[in-house]
Tab-separated table of N, CA and C in Angstrom:
chain	number	residue	atom	x	y	z
F	96	MET	N	132.329	102.018	92.869
F	96	MET	CA	131.102	101.396	92.495
F	96	MET	C	130.067	102.514	92.365
F	97	GLY	N	129.434	102.571	91.235
F	97	GLY	CA	128.534	103.667	90.952
F	97	GLY	C	127.173	103.517	91.599
F	98	ASN	N	126.411	104.605	91.543
F	98	ASN	CA	125.066	104.599	92.131
F	98	ASN	C	124.147	103.606	91.447
F	99	GLN	N	124.333	103.427	90.117
F	99	GLN	CA	123.476	102.498	89.381
F	99	GLN	C	123.690	101.068	89.887
F	100	GLU	N	124.965	100.691	90.092
F	100	GLU	CA	125.256	99.347	90.596
F	100	GLU	C	124.712	99.168	92.010
F	101	GLU	N	124.855	100.229	92.831
F	101	GLU	CA	124.365	100.145	94.205
F	101	GLU	C	122.853	99.972	94.242
F	102	SER	N	122.142	100.706	93.384
F	102	SER	CA	120.683	100.579	93.377
F	102	SER	C	120.252	99.217	92.845
F	103	ARG	N	120.998	98.681	91.863
F	103	ARG	CA	120.679	97.349	91.335
F	103	ARG	C	120.906	96.305	92.426
F	104	MET	N	122.029	96.413	93.154
F	104	MET	CA	122.286	95.472	94.239
F	104	MET	C	121.262	95.645	95.354
F	105	GLY	N	120.807	96.864	95.568
F	105	GLY	CA	119.763	97.106	96.567
F	105	GLY	C	118.475	96.400	96.205
F	106	ARG	N	118.109	96.460	94.919
F	106	ARG	CA	116.886	95.777	94.468
F	106	ARG	C	117.042	94.264	94.586
F	107	ILE	N	118.216	93.767	94.211
F	107	ILE	CA	118.456	92.323	94.305
F	107	ILE	C	118.408	91.879	95.765
F	108	SER	N	119.044	92.650	96.661
F	108	SER	CA	119.026	92.271	98.077
F	108	SER	C	117.610	92.317	98.644
F	109	ASP	N	116.785	93.249	98.164
F	109	ASP	CA	115.379	93.289	98.580
F	109	ASP	C	114.644	92.028	98.146
F	110	GLU	N	114.915	91.564	96.930
F	110	GLU	CA	114.267	90.344	96.430
F	110	GLU	C	114.719	89.119	97.227
F	111	VAL	N	116.014	89.066	97.570
F	111	VAL	CA	116.516	87.952	98.388
F	111	VAL	C	115.830	87.972	99.747
F	112	ALA	N	115.695	89.167	100.333
F	112	ALA	CA	115.033	89.291	101.636
F	112	ALA	C	113.573	88.850	101.549
F	113	LYS	N	112.895	89.204	100.467
F	113	LYS	CA	111.495	88.791	100.298
F	113	LYS	C	111.382	87.266	100.271
F	114	LEU	N	112.286	86.624	99.508
F	114	LEU	CA	112.245	85.162	99.420
F	114	LEU	C	112.549	84.523	100.773
F	115	SER	N	113.479	85.089	101.514
F	115	SER	CA	113.833	84.483	102.806
F	115	SER	C	112.753	84.724	103.850
F	116	ASN	N	111.957	85.761	103.681
F	116	ASN	CA	110.894	86.060	104.644
F	116	ASN	C	109.571	85.392	104.311
F	117	LYS	N	109.503	84.666	103.195
F	117	LYS	CA	108.246	84.024	102.818
F	117	LYS	C	107.855	82.912	103.766
F	118	GLY	N	108.820	82.368	104.491
F	118	GLY	CA	108.521	81.321	105.470
F	118	GLY	C	107.955	80.084	104.817
F	119	GLY	N	106.704	79.742	105.146
F	119	GLY	CA	106.091	78.532	104.645
F	119	GLY	C	105.495	78.666	103.258
F	120	ILE	N	105.521	79.864	102.691
F	120	ILE	CA	104.941	80.056	101.362
F	120	ILE	C	105.963	79.633	100.315
F	121	ARG	N	105.558	78.759	99.418
F	121	ARG	CA	106.473	78.254	98.398
F	121	ARG	C	106.684	79.286	97.293
F	122	ALA	N	107.923	79.358	96.823
F	122	ALA	CA	108.272	80.260	95.730
F	122	ALA	C	108.557	79.433	94.487
F	123	GLU	N	108.424	80.050	93.348
F	123	GLU	CA	108.758	79.386	92.094
F	123	GLU	C	110.272	79.241	91.992
F	124	ASP	N	110.734	78.116	91.476
F	124	ASP	CA	112.163	77.892	91.299
F	124	ASP	C	112.763	78.957	90.381
F	125	LYS	N	111.956	79.435	89.453
F	125	LYS	CA	112.414	80.458	88.505
F	125	LYS	C	112.886	81.717	89.232
F	126	GLU	N	112.232	82.063	90.340
F	126	GLU	CA	112.628	83.244	91.109
F	126	GLU	C	114.066	83.107	91.607
F	127	PHE	N	114.405	81.924	92.091
F	127	PHE	CA	115.762	81.688	92.582
F	127	PHE	C	116.765	81.735	91.437
F	128	VAL	N	116.426	81.096	90.327
F	128	VAL	CA	117.333	81.034	89.181
F	128	VAL	C	117.638	82.435	88.660
F	129	VAL	N	116.605	83.253	88.518
F	129	VAL	CA	116.790	84.613	87.994
F	129	VAL	C	117.691	85.420	88.916
F	130	LEU	N	117.440	85.350	90.217
F	130	LEU	CA	118.257	86.117	91.156
F	130	LEU	C	119.704	85.638	91.183
F	131	ILE	N	119.906	84.328	91.117
F	131	ILE	CA	121.275	83.805	91.104
F	131	ILE	C	121.994	84.243	89.828
F	132	GLU	N	121.283	84.257	88.699
F	132	GLU	CA	121.896	84.730	87.450
F	132	GLU	C	122.250	86.212	87.535
F	133	LEU	N	121.370	87.025	88.117
F	133	LEU	CA	121.658	88.447	88.282
F	133	LEU	C	122.878	88.659	89.183
F	134	LEU	N	122.957	87.894	90.244
F	134	LEU	CA	124.103	88.006	91.138
F	134	LEU	C	125.392	87.549	90.462
F	135	THR	N	125.296	86.523	89.625
F	135	THR	CA	126.471	86.062	88.880
F	135	THR	C	126.955	87.146	87.926
F	136	MET	N	126.021	87.847	87.286
F	136	MET	CA	126.406	88.949	86.393
F	136	MET	C	127.078	90.068	87.190
F	137	GLU	N	126.583	90.343	88.393
F	137	GLU	CA	127.211	91.355	89.248
F	137	GLU	C	128.626	90.926	89.621
F	138	MET	N	128.802	89.640	89.911
F	138	MET	CA	130.117	89.123	90.269
F	138	MET	C	131.097	89.283	89.102
F	139	LEU	N	130.622	89.012	87.890
F	139	LEU	CA	131.482	89.179	86.715
F	139	LEU	C	131.887	90.641	86.528
F	140	LYS	N	130.957	91.550	86.783
F	140	LYS	CA	131.282	92.978	86.689
F	140	LYS	C	132.326	93.364	87.726
F	141	LEU	N	132.182	92.835	88.927
F	141	LEU	CA	133.148	93.131	89.982
F	141	LEU	C	134.523	92.564	89.643
F	142	ASP	N	134.544	91.400	89.011
F	142	ASP	CA	135.818	90.786	88.629
F	142	ASP	C	136.573	91.627	87.607
F	143	GLU	N	135.857	92.408	86.804
F	143	GLU	CA	136.499	93.237	85.788
F	143	GLU	C	137.175	94.472	86.366
F	144	ILE	N	136.839	94.831	87.587
F	144	ILE	CA	137.391	96.041	88.203
F	144	ILE	C	138.804	95.775	88.695
F	145	GLU	N	139.744	96.560	88.200
F	145	GLU	CA	141.120	96.500	88.692
F	145	GLU	C	141.301	97.678	89.628
F	146	ALA	N	141.656	97.398	90.867
F	146	ALA	CA	141.712	98.468	91.850
F	146	ALA	C	142.840	98.228	92.836
F	147	ASP	N	143.252	99.328	93.459
F	147	ASP	CA	144.250	99.294	94.526
F	147	ASP	C	143.712	100.076	95.713
F	148	GLY	N	144.290	99.829	96.847
F	148	GLY	CA	143.955	100.599	98.032
F	148	GLY	C	142.526	100.399	98.505
F	149	GLU	N	141.888	101.518	98.843
F	149	GLU	CA	140.542	101.492	99.411
F	149	GLU	C	139.518	100.911	98.437
F	150	LEU	N	139.669	101.204	97.160
F	150	LEU	CA	138.722	100.679	96.167
F	150	LEU	C	138.801	99.157	96.096
F	151	ARG	N	140.004	98.628	96.251
F	151	ARG	CA	140.165	97.164	96.249
F	151	ARG	C	139.460	96.540	97.447
F	152	VAL	N	139.586	97.188	98.601
F	152	VAL	CA	138.915	96.702	99.809
F	152	VAL	C	137.402	96.747	99.617
F	153	GLN	N	136.921	97.836	99.022
F	153	GLN	CA	135.483	97.982	98.774
F	153	GLN	C	134.988	96.909	97.797
F	154	ARG	N	135.778	96.642	96.751
F	154	ARG	CA	135.398	95.613	95.778
F	154	ARG	C	135.340	94.247	96.446
F	155	LYS	N	136.332	93.945	97.275
F	155	LYS	CA	136.365	92.658	97.971
F	155	LYS	C	135.157	92.518	98.897
F	156	ARG	N	134.798	93.600	99.579
F	156	ARG	CA	133.638	93.595	100.462
F	156	ARG	C	132.361	93.303	99.664
F	157	GLU	N	132.260	93.915	98.499
F	157	GLU	CA	131.077	93.716	97.654
F	157	GLU	C	131.035	92.287	97.104
F	158	VAL	N	132.192	91.737	96.744
F	158	VAL	CA	132.259	90.349	96.271
F	158	VAL	C	131.754	89.407	97.363
F	159	CYS	N	132.189	89.636	98.598
F	159	CYS	CA	131.736	88.798	99.719
F	159	CYS	C	130.230	88.925	99.922
F	160	ARG	N	129.727	90.132	99.775
F	160	ARG	CA	128.282	90.362	99.925
F	160	ARG	C	127.497	89.574	98.871
F	161	VAL	N	127.964	89.632	97.626
F	161	VAL	CA	127.293	88.905	96.542
F	161	VAL	C	127.364	87.408	96.791
F	162	GLN	N	128.515	86.924	97.234
F	162	GLN	CA	128.660	85.495	97.519
F	162	GLN	C	127.704	85.048	98.621
F	163	ARG	N	127.538	85.880	99.651
F	163	ARG	CA	126.597	85.533	100.731
F	163	ARG	C	125.169	85.453	100.204
F	164	PHE	N	124.804	86.375	99.297
F	164	PHE	CA	123.467	86.334	98.707
F	164	PHE	C	123.261	85.041	97.924
F	165	VAL	N	124.262	84.657	97.127
F	165	VAL	CA	124.151	83.430	96.327
F	165	VAL	C	124.029	82.217	97.246
F	166	GLU	N	124.844	82.166	98.301
F	166	GLU	CA	124.768	81.047	99.240
F	166	GLU	C	123.403	80.990	99.925
F	167	SER	N	122.879	82.158	100.306
F	167	SER	CA	121.554	82.204	100.932
F	167	SER	C	120.488	81.699	99.976
F	168	LEU	N	120.573	82.128	98.730
F	168	LEU	CA	119.593	81.684	97.732
F	168	LEU	C	119.688	80.185	97.490
F	169	ASP	N	120.905	79.649	97.479
F	169	ASP	CA	121.070	78.200	97.307
F	169	ASP	C	120.376	77.436	98.428
F	170	VAL	N	120.564	77.881	99.666
F	170	VAL	CA	119.933	77.228	100.812
F	170	VAL	C	118.412	77.353	100.726
F	171	LEU	N	117.941	78.556	100.421
F	171	LEU	CA	116.489	78.768	100.299
F	171	LEU	C	115.896	77.930	99.175
F	172	ARG	N	116.644	77.792	98.096
F	172	ARG	CA	116.162	77.011	96.951
F	172	ARG	C	116.003	75.543	97.333
F	173	VAL	N	116.973	75.006	98.070
F	173	VAL	CA	116.891	73.612	98.514
F	173	VAL	C	115.705	73.435	99.456
F	174	ARG	N	115.542	74.356	100.396
F	174	ARG	CA	114.402	74.267	101.326
F	174	ARG	C	113.081	74.342	100.571
F	175	ASN	N	113.018	75.250	99.617
F	175	ASN	CA	111.805	75.417	98.819
F	175	ASN	C	111.505	74.140	98.039
F	176	ARG	N	112.533	73.547	97.458
F	176	ARG	CA	112.367	72.309	96.695
F	176	ARG	C	111.896	71.191	97.616
F	177	ASP	N	112.462	71.137	98.825
F	177	ASP	CA	112.045	70.122	99.802
F	177	ASP	C	110.584	70.309	100.186
F	178	MET	N	110.173	71.573	100.373
F	178	MET	CA	108.775	71.848	100.719
F	178	MET	C	107.849	71.407	99.595
F	179	ASN	N	108.249	71.676	98.363
F	179	ASN	CA	107.428	71.279	97.215
F	179	ASN	C	107.333	69.765	97.114
F	180	ARG	N	108.445	69.081	97.336
F	180	ARG	CA	108.434	67.617	97.257
F	180	ARG	C	107.584	67.021	98.367
F	181	SER	N	107.729	67.554	99.581
F	181	SER	CA	106.975	66.986	100.693
F	181	SER	C	105.484	67.246	100.533
F	182	ALA	N	105.131	68.341	99.878
F	182	ALA	CA	103.715	68.611	99.628
F	182	ALA	C	103.155	67.632	98.599
F	183	ASN	N	103.999	67.187	97.665
F	183	ASN	CA	103.561	66.261	96.622
F	183	ASN	C	103.613	64.811	97.063
F	184	SER	N	104.513	64.479	97.970
F	184	SER	CA	104.657	63.086	98.392
F	184	SER	C	104.946	63.042	99.880
F	185	GLN	N	103.939	62.728	100.664
F	185	GLN	CA	104.092	62.682	102.114
F	185	GLN	C	104.855	61.438	102.569
F	186	ASP	N	104.877	60.379	101.756
F	186	ASP	CA	105.462	59.111	102.179
F	186	ASP	C	106.964	59.034	101.940
F	187	MET	N	107.459	59.677	100.892
F	187	MET	CA	108.841	59.515	100.495
F	187	MET	C	109.769	60.380	101.350
F	188	PRO	N	110.750	59.764	102.050
F	188	PRO	CA	111.690	60.568	102.836
F	188	PRO	C	112.597	61.374	101.902
F	189	LEU	N	112.915	62.571	102.320
F	189	LEU	CA	113.737	63.449	101.496
F	189	LEU	C	115.164	63.479	101.996
F	190	PRO	N	116.137	63.491	101.095
F	190	PRO	CA	117.517	63.664	101.549
F	190	PRO	C	117.693	65.089	102.054
F	191	ARG	N	118.436	65.254	103.097
F	191	ARG	CA	118.690	66.575	103.663
F	191	ARG	C	120.057	67.057	103.215
F	192	LEU	N	120.209	68.360	103.162
F	192	LEU	CA	121.467	68.957	102.727
F	192	LEU	C	122.618	68.512	103.607
F	193	GLY	N	122.367	68.384	104.903
F	193	GLY	CA	123.421	67.974	105.825
F	193	GLY	C	123.969	66.596	105.526
F	194	SER	N	123.152	65.719	104.946
F	194	SER	CA	123.628	64.367	104.660
F	194	SER	C	124.611	64.346	103.495
F	195	LEU	N	124.642	65.407	102.714
F	195	LEU	CA	125.570	65.481	101.594
F	195	LEU	C	126.934	65.991	102.030
F	196	CYS	N	127.016	66.574	103.206
F	196	CYS	CA	128.257	67.153	103.702
F	196	CYS	C	129.041	66.104	104.471
F	197	PHE	N	130.340	66.268	104.506
F	197	PHE	CA	131.168	65.368	105.284
F	197	PHE	C	131.614	66.088	106.546
F	198	SER	N	131.918	65.327	107.549
F	198	SER	CA	132.317	65.898	108.825
F	198	SER	C	133.791	66.257	108.806
F	199	LEU	N	134.116	67.415	109.352
F	199	LEU	CA	135.506	67.832	109.456
F	199	LEU	C	136.098	67.452	110.806
F	200	ALA	N	135.293	66.838	111.661
F	200	ALA	CA	135.775	66.426	112.978
F	200	ALA	C	136.734	65.250	112.807
F	201	PRO	N	137.770	65.211	113.632
F	201	PRO	CA	138.721	64.098	113.507
F	201	PRO	C	138.067	62.775	113.881
F	202	LYS	N	138.491	61.723	113.227
F	202	LYS	CA	138.003	60.376	113.517
F	202	LYS	C	138.514	59.945	114.887
F	203	ALA	N	137.858	58.950	115.472
F	203	ALA	CA	138.240	58.470	116.795
F	203	ALA	C	139.659	57.926	116.799
F	204	SER	N	140.129	57.388	115.672
F	204	SER	CA	141.469	56.818	115.605
F	204	SER	C	142.541	57.886	115.368
F	205	THR	N	142.154	59.112	115.130
F	205	THR	CA	143.107	60.185	114.884
F	205	THR	C	143.674	60.680	116.203
F	206	ILE	N	144.992	60.790	116.266
F	206	ILE	CA	145.652	61.282	117.461
F	206	ILE	C	146.186	62.674	117.155
F	207	ILE	N	145.749	63.634	117.927
F	207	ILE	CA	146.181	65.012	117.732
F	207	ILE	C	147.238	65.329	118.778
F	208	THR	N	148.391	65.769	118.310
F	208	THR	CA	149.470	66.142	119.228
F	208	THR	C	149.855	67.593	118.989
F	209	GLN	N	150.695	68.082	119.859
F	209	GLN	CA	151.189	69.443	119.716
F	209	GLN	C	152.679	69.430	119.387
F	210	ASP	N	153.170	68.312	118.870
F	210	ASP	CA	154.578	68.207	118.481
F	210	ASP	C	154.736	68.791	117.097
F	211	TRP	N	155.285	69.980	117.015
F	211	TRP	CA	155.442	70.665	115.748
F	211	TRP	C	156.911	70.745	115.383
F	212	GLU	N	157.204	70.622	114.121
F	212	GLU	CA	158.564	70.842	113.640
F	212	GLU	C	158.727	72.312	113.362
F	213	LEU	N	159.802	72.867	113.820
F	213	LEU	CA	160.081	74.263	113.575
F	213	LEU	C	161.200	74.372	112.548
F	214	PHE	N	161.001	75.197	111.553
F	214	PHE	CA	162.005	75.426	110.518
F	214	PHE	C	162.531	76.846	110.666
F	215	ALA	N	163.824	76.965	110.696
F	215	ALA	CA	164.413	78.304	110.859
F	215	ALA	C	164.827	78.883	109.537
């Protein structure tokens, strides 16, 4: 990975950090969209790299880093949108991100055993 890519990712990570540190200050949705698009372009560039050995490990590490940035921006974008909505309408309850997720915990009727079949 060249110095140009590293400096570009450094600038992008700085912008992500700025957005996450804004706290209660609302950001424009456009800021999130632009950064997510830039990160997607970086991901496509990383996908084009064919590598073995240490370079492959480095590429995988960078892919994970980019994915974490995108996930962080997605969460920040939802929070920002919620803040904007609540500022515009104090009466209307907002759906929370957690309500869209399903639980991975076993249901009360599920019986978990340790009886495993072994195949030789």
